[in-house]
Short mmCIF file of C-alpha atoms in Angstrom, two decimals:
data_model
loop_
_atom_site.label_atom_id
_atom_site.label_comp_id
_atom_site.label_asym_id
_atom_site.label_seq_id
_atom_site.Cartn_x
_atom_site.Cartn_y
_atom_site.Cartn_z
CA UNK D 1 0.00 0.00 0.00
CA UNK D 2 2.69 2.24 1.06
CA UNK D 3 3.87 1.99 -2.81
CA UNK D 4 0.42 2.85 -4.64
CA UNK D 5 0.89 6.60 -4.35
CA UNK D 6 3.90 6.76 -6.44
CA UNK D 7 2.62 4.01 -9.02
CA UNK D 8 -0.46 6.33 -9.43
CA UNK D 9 1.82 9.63 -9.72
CA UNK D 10 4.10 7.22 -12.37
CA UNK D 11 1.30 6.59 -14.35
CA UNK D 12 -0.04 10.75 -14.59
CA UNK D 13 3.37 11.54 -16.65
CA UNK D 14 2.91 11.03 -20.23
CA UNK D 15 5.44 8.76 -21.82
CA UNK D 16 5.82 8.78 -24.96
CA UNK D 17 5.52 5.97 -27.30
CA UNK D 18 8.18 3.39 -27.80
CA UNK D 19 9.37 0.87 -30.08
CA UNK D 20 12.36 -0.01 -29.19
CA UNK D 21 14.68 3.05 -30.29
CA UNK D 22 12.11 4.49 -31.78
CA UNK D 23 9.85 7.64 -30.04
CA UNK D 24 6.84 9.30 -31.72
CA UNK D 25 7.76 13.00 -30.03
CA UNK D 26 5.23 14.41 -32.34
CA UNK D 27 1.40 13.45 -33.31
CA UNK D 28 -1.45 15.78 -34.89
CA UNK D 29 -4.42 15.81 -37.30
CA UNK D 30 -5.04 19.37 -38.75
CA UNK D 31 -9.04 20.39 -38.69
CA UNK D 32 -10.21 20.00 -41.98
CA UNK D 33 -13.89 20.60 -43.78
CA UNK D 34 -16.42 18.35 -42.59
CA UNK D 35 -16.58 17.45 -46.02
CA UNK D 36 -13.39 16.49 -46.59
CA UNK D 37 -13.01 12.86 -47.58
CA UNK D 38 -9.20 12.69 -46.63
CA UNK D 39 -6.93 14.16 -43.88
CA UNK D 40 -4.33 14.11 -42.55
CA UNK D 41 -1.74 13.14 -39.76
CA UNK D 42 1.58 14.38 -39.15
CA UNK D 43 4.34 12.93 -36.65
CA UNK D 44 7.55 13.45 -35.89
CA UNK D 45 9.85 10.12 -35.25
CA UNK D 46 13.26 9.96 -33.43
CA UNK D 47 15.77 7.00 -33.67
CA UNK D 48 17.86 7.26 -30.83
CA UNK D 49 19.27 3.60 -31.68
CA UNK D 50 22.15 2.22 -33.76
CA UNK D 51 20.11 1.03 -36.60
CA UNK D 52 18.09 2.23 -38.96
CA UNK D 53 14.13 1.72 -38.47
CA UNK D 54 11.83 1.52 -41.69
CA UNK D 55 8.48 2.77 -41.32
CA UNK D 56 6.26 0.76 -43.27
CA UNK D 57 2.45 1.42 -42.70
CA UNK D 58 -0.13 2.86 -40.86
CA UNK D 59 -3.40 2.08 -39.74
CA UNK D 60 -5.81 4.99 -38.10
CA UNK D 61 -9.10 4.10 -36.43
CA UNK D 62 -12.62 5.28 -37.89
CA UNK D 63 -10.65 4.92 -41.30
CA UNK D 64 -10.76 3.40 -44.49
CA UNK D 65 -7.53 3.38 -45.99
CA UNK D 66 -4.30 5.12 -44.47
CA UNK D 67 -1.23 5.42 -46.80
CA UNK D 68 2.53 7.15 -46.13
CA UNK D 69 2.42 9.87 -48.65
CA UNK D 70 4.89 12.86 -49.94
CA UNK D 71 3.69 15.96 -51.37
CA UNK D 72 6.56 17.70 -53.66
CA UNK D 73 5.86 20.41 -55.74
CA UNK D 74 8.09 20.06 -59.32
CA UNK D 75 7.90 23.08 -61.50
CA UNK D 76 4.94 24.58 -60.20
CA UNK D 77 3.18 21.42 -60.45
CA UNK D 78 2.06 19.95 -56.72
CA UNK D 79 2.38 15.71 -56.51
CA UNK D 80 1.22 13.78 -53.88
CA UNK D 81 2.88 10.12 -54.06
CA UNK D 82 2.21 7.27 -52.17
CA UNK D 83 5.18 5.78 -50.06
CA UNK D 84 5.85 1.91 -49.35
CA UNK D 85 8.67 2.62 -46.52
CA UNK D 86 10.31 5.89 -44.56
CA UNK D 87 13.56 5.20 -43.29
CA UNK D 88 14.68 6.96 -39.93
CA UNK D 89 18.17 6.53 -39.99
CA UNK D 90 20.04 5.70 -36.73
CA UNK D 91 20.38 8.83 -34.45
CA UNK D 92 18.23 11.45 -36.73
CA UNK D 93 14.75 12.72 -36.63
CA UNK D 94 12.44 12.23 -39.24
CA UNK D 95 9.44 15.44 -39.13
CA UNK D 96 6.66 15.09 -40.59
CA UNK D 97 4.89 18.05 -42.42
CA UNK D 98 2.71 20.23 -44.93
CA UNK D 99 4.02 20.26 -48.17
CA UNK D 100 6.50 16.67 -47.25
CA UNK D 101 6.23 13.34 -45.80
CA UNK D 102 2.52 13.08 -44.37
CA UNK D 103 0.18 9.96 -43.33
CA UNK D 104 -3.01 10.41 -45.43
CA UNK D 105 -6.14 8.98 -44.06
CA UNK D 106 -8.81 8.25 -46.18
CA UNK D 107 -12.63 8.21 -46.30
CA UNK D 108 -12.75 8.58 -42.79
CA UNK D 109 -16.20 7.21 -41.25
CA UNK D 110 -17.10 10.64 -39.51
CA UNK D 111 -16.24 14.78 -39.58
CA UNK D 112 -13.35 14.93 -37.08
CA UNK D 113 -13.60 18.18 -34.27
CA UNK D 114 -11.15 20.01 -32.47
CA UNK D 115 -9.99 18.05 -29.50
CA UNK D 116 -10.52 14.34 -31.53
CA UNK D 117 -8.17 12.07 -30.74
CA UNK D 118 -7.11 9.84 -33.83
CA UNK D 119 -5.29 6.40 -32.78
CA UNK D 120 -2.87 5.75 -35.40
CA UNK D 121 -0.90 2.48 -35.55
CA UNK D 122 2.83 2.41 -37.27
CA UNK D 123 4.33 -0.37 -38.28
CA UNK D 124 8.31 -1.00 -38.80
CA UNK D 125 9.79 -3.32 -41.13
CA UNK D 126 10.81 -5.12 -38.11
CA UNK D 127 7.22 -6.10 -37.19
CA UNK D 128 6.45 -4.10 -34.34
CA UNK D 129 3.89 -1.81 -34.41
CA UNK D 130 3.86 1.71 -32.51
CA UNK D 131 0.21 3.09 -31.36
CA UNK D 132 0.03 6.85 -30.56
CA UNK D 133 -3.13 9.24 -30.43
CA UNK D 134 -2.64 11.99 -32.58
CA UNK D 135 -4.56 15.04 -31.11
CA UNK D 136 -6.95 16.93 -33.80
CA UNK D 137 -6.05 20.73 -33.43
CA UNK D 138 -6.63 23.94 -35.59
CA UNK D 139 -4.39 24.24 -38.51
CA UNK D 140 -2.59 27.27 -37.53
CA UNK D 141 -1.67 25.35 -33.90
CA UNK D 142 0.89 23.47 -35.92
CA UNK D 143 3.25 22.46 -33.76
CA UNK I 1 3.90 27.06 -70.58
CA UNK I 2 3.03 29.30 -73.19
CA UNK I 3 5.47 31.63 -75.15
CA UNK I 4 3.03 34.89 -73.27
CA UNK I 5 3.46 33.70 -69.51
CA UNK I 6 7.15 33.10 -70.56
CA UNK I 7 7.84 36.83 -71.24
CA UNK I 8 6.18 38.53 -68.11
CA UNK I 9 8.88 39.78 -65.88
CA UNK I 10 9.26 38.79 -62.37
CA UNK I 11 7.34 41.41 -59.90
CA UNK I 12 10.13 42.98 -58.91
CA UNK I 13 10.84 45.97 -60.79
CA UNK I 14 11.66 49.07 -59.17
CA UNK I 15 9.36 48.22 -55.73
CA UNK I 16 10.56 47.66 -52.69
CA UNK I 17 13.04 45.34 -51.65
CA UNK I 18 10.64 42.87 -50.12
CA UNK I 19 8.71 42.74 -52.86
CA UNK I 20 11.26 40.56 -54.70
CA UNK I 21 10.09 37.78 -51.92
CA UNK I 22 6.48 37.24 -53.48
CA UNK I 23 6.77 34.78 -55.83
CA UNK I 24 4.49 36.68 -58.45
CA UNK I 25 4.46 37.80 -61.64
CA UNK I 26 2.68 39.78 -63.91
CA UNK I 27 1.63 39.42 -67.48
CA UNK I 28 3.13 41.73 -70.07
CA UNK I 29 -0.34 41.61 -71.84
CA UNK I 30 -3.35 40.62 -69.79
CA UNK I 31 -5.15 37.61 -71.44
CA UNK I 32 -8.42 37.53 -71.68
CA UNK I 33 -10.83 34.56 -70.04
CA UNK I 34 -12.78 32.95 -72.93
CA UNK I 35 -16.33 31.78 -72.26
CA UNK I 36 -16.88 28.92 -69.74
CA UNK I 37 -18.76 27.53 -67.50
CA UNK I 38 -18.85 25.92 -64.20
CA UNK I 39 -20.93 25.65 -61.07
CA UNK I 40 -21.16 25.20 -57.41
CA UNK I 41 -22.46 22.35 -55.47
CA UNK I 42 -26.37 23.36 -55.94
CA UNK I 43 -25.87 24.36 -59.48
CA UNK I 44 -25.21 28.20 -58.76
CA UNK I 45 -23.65 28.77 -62.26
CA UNK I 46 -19.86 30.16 -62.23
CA UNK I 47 -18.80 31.55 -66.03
CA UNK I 48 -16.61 34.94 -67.28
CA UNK I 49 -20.11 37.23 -66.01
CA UNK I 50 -18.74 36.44 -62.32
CA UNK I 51 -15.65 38.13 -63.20
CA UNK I 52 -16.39 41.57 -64.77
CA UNK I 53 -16.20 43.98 -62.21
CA UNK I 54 -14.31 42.90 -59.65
CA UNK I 55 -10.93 41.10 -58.58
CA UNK I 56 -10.65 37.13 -58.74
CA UNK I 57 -8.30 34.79 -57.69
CA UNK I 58 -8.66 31.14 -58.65
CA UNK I 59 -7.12 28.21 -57.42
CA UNK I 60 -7.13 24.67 -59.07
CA UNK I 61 -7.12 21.62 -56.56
CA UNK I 62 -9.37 18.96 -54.98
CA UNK I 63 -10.85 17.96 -52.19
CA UNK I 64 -8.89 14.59 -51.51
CA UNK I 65 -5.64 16.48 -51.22
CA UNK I 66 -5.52 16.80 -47.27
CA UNK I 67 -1.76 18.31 -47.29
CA UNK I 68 -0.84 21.14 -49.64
CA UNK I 69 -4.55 22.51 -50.82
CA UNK I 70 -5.77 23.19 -47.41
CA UNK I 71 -2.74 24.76 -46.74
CA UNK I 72 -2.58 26.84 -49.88
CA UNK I 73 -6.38 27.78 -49.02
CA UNK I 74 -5.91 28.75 -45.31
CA UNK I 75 -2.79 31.06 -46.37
CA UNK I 76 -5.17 32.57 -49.18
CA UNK I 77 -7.63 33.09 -46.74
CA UNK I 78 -4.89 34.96 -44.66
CA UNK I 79 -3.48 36.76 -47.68
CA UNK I 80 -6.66 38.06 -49.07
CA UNK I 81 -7.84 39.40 -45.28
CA UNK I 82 -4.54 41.08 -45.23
CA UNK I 83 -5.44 42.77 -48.78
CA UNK I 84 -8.57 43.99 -47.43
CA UNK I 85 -7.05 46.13 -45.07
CA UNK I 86 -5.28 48.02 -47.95
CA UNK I 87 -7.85 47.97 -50.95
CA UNK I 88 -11.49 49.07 -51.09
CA UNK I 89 -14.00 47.01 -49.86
CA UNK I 90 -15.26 46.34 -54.05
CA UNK I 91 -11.39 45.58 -55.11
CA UNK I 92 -10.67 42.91 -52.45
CA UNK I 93 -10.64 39.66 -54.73
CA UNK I 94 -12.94 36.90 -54.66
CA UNK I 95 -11.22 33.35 -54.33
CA UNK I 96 -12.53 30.70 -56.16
CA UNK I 97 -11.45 27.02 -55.40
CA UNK I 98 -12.12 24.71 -58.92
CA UNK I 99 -12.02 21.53 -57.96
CA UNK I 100 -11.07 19.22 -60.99
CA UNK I 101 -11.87 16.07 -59.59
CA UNK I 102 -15.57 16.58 -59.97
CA UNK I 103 -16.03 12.74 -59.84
CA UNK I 104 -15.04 12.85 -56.44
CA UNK I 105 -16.21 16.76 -55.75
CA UNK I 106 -19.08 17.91 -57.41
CA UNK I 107 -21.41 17.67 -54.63
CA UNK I 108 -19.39 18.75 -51.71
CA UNK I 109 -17.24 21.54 -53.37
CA UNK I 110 -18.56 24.87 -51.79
CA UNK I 111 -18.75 23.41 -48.66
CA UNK I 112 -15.05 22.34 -48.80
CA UNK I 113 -14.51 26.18 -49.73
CA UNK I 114 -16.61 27.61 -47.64
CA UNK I 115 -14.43 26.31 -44.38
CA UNK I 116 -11.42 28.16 -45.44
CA UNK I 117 -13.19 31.30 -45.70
CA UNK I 118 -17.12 32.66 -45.59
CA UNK I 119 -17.14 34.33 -49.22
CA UNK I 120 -14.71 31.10 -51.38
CA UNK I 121 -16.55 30.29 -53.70
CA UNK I 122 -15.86 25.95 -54.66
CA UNK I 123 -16.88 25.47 -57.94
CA UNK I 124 -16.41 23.06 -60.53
CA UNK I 125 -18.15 21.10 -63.78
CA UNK I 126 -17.65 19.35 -66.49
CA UNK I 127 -14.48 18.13 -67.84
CA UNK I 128 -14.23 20.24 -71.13
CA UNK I 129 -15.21 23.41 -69.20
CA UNK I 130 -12.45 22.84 -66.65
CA UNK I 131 -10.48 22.41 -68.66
CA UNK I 132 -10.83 25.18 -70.72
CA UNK I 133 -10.42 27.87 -67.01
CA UNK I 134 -7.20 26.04 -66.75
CA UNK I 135 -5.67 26.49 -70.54
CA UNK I 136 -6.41 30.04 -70.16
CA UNK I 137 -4.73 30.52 -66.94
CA UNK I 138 -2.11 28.57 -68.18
CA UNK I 139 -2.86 25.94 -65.29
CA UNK I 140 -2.33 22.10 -65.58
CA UNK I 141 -3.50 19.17 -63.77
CA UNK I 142 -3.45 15.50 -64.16
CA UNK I 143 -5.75 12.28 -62.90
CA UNK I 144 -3.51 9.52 -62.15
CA UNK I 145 -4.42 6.04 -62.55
CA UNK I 146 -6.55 4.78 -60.17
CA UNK I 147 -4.95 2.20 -57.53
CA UNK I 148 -6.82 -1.46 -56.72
CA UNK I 149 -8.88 0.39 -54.04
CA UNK I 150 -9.79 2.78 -57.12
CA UNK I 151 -8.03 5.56 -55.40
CA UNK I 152 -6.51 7.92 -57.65
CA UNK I 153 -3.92 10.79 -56.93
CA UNK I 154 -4.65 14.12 -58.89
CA UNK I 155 -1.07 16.64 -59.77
CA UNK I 156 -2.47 20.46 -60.45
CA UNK I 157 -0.91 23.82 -60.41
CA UNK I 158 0.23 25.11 -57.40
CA UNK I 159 0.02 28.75 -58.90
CA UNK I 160 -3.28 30.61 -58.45
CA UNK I 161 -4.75 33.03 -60.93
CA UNK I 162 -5.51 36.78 -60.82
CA UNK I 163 -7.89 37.89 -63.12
CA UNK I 164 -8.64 41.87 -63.37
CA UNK I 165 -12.56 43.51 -63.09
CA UNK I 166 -12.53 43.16 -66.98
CA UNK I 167 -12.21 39.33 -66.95
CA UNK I 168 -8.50 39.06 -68.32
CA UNK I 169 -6.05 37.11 -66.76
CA UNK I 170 -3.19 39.65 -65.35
CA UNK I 171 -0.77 37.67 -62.93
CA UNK I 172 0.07 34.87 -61.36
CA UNK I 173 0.94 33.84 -57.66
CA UNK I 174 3.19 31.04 -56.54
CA UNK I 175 2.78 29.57 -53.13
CA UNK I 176 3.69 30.05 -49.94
CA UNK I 177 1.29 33.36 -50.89
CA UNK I 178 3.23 35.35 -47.25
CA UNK I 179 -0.21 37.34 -46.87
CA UNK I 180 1.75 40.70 -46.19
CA UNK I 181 3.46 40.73 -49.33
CA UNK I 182 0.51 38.84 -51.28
CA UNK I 183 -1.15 41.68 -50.41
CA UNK I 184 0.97 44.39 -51.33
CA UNK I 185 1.57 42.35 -54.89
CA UNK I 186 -2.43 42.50 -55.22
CA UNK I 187 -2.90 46.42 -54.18
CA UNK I 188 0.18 47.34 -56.44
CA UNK I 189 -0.90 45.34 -59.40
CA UNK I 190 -4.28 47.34 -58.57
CA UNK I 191 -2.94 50.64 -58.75
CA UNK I 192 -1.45 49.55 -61.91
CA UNK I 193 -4.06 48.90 -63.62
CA UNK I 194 -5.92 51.65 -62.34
CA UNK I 195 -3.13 53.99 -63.96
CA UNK I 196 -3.61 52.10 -66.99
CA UNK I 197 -7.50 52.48 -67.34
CA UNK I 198 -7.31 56.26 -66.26
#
């Protein structure tokens, strides 16, 4: 008994997600129209291991389809472009954000609101899988 | 791009230094907008009429494209508030999104607009009348081939449109569209062409 106190404080800090070497530092879903039949997730990844991690997939509750995607813009022409694998390499961060790597989530089954939050699985090329809830926040509280 | 957009000259000119930071330039010879026509989500028609007499700036995009066109309409949204504060209230442009996915679009278009701002106008139609807004504004966009799912990725212009209160196309704007010095390209290229008219 003389222990529960502490376990309870323990449990109050947030810790952020871990696979391994790998830390999602960063997770949010930009409001978008209620309309909108696809948004989006950004996150921001650091490898503090030795080896490279490969980030594979993604799977977001109360969607259809999620897919790793990169907008580039070539000669005034803007591409999005579906991704099969991100690699982190060992020691670096990999950021996530508008107008570069994003996670795309499609036909989602309802309007999303301020507040939401969006559970988003990722899995590595090793296997393991990494779930984080991305918060849903106003676009211009990018952080 | 065609030999006319090819010869404007950068906005840069003999205006301010930070001028040279908007990514915008103007056309030597304003082009006009032919005849088209397009519409909004409850058939609210959208053709050259909806141009004469005041300031437009349209965008090409679609509604699938949850990274760069909500970003490229929140920052217009910004930019054109910005320009409202230094033009009359009858010069500050009206934005109109065309969607060109209307497959996927046609029925939630103005709504998708609408968020970004109270007065966008989301419009969009038929595939030769797109297509015809986007030759004159010397636009381009592409439907890629669907995936299994029947998913399909859609490339456009990143550029948006101005077209002046006569209906001719006058410059063009590259993203990030800063809204300071979007709007002191729009209220100089207004003053311009007032000059020129008077």
């Amino acid at each position: 008994m003389m222990f529960r106190p502490i376990v309870c404080a323990a449990m109050l800090i947030p810790l952020p997600a871990l696979a391994e070497s790998v830390t999602v530092v960063d997770a949010w879903v930009p409001m978008a129209p209620p309309t909108a039949m696809a948004h989006v997730a950004y996150i921001t990844l650091q490898n503090d291991g030795t080896e490279p991690r490969v980030l594979t997939g993604v799977n977001a509750d109360g969607y259809a389809m999620s897919h790793l995607h990169e907008s580039r813009e070539t000669e005034g022409v803007a591409t999005m472009t579906m991704l099969h694998q991100i690699e982190i390499p060992p020691g670096s961060i990999l950021m996530m954000k508008t107008g570069g790597l994003h996670i795309m989530l499609m036909r989602p089954e309802a309007p999303i609101a301020e507040g939401d939050l969006i559970t988003l699985s990722l899995t590595f090329a090793n296997d393991e899988t990494v779930t984080v809830d991305a918060p849903v926040k106003a676009r211009d509280a990018e952080s | 791009m065609r030999a006319v957009v090819i010869a404007i000259g950068v906005w840069v000119a003999s205006s301010l230094a930070v001028a040279a930071q908007v990514q915008g330039v103007e056309l030597d010879t304003p082009e006009p907008i032919p005849e088209f026509s397009l519409s909004d989500q409850d058939g609210q028609t959208f053709t050259p009429d909806d141009l004469e007499g005041n300031w437009t700036v349209i965008m090409f995009g679609f509604n699938s494209c949850p990274d760069v066109c909500p970003f490229t309409l929140g920052n217009l949204e910004h930019a054109i508030s910005e320009t409202a504060m230094r033009v009359r209230p009858d010069n500050v442009p009206n934005v109109v999104f065309v969607s060109v996915d209307p497959d996927r679009d046609a029925e939630v278009v103005s709504d998708y607009a609408l968020y970004f701002h109270p007065e966008f106008l989301g419009v969009t139609g038929a595939r030769d009348q797109i297509d015809t807004l986007v030759e004159a504004t010397d636009s381009f966009y592409r439907l890629m081939p669907p995936d299994s799912n029947g998913y399909y990725e859609v490339q456009h212009s990143s550029a948006v449109s101005v077209i002046d209160p006569e209906g001719n196309l006058r410059a063009k704007l590259q993203p990030p569209f800063d809204a300071g010095l979007t709007a002191e390209f729009l209220a100089r290229l207004q003053i311009a062409y007032r000059r020129e008219k008077s």
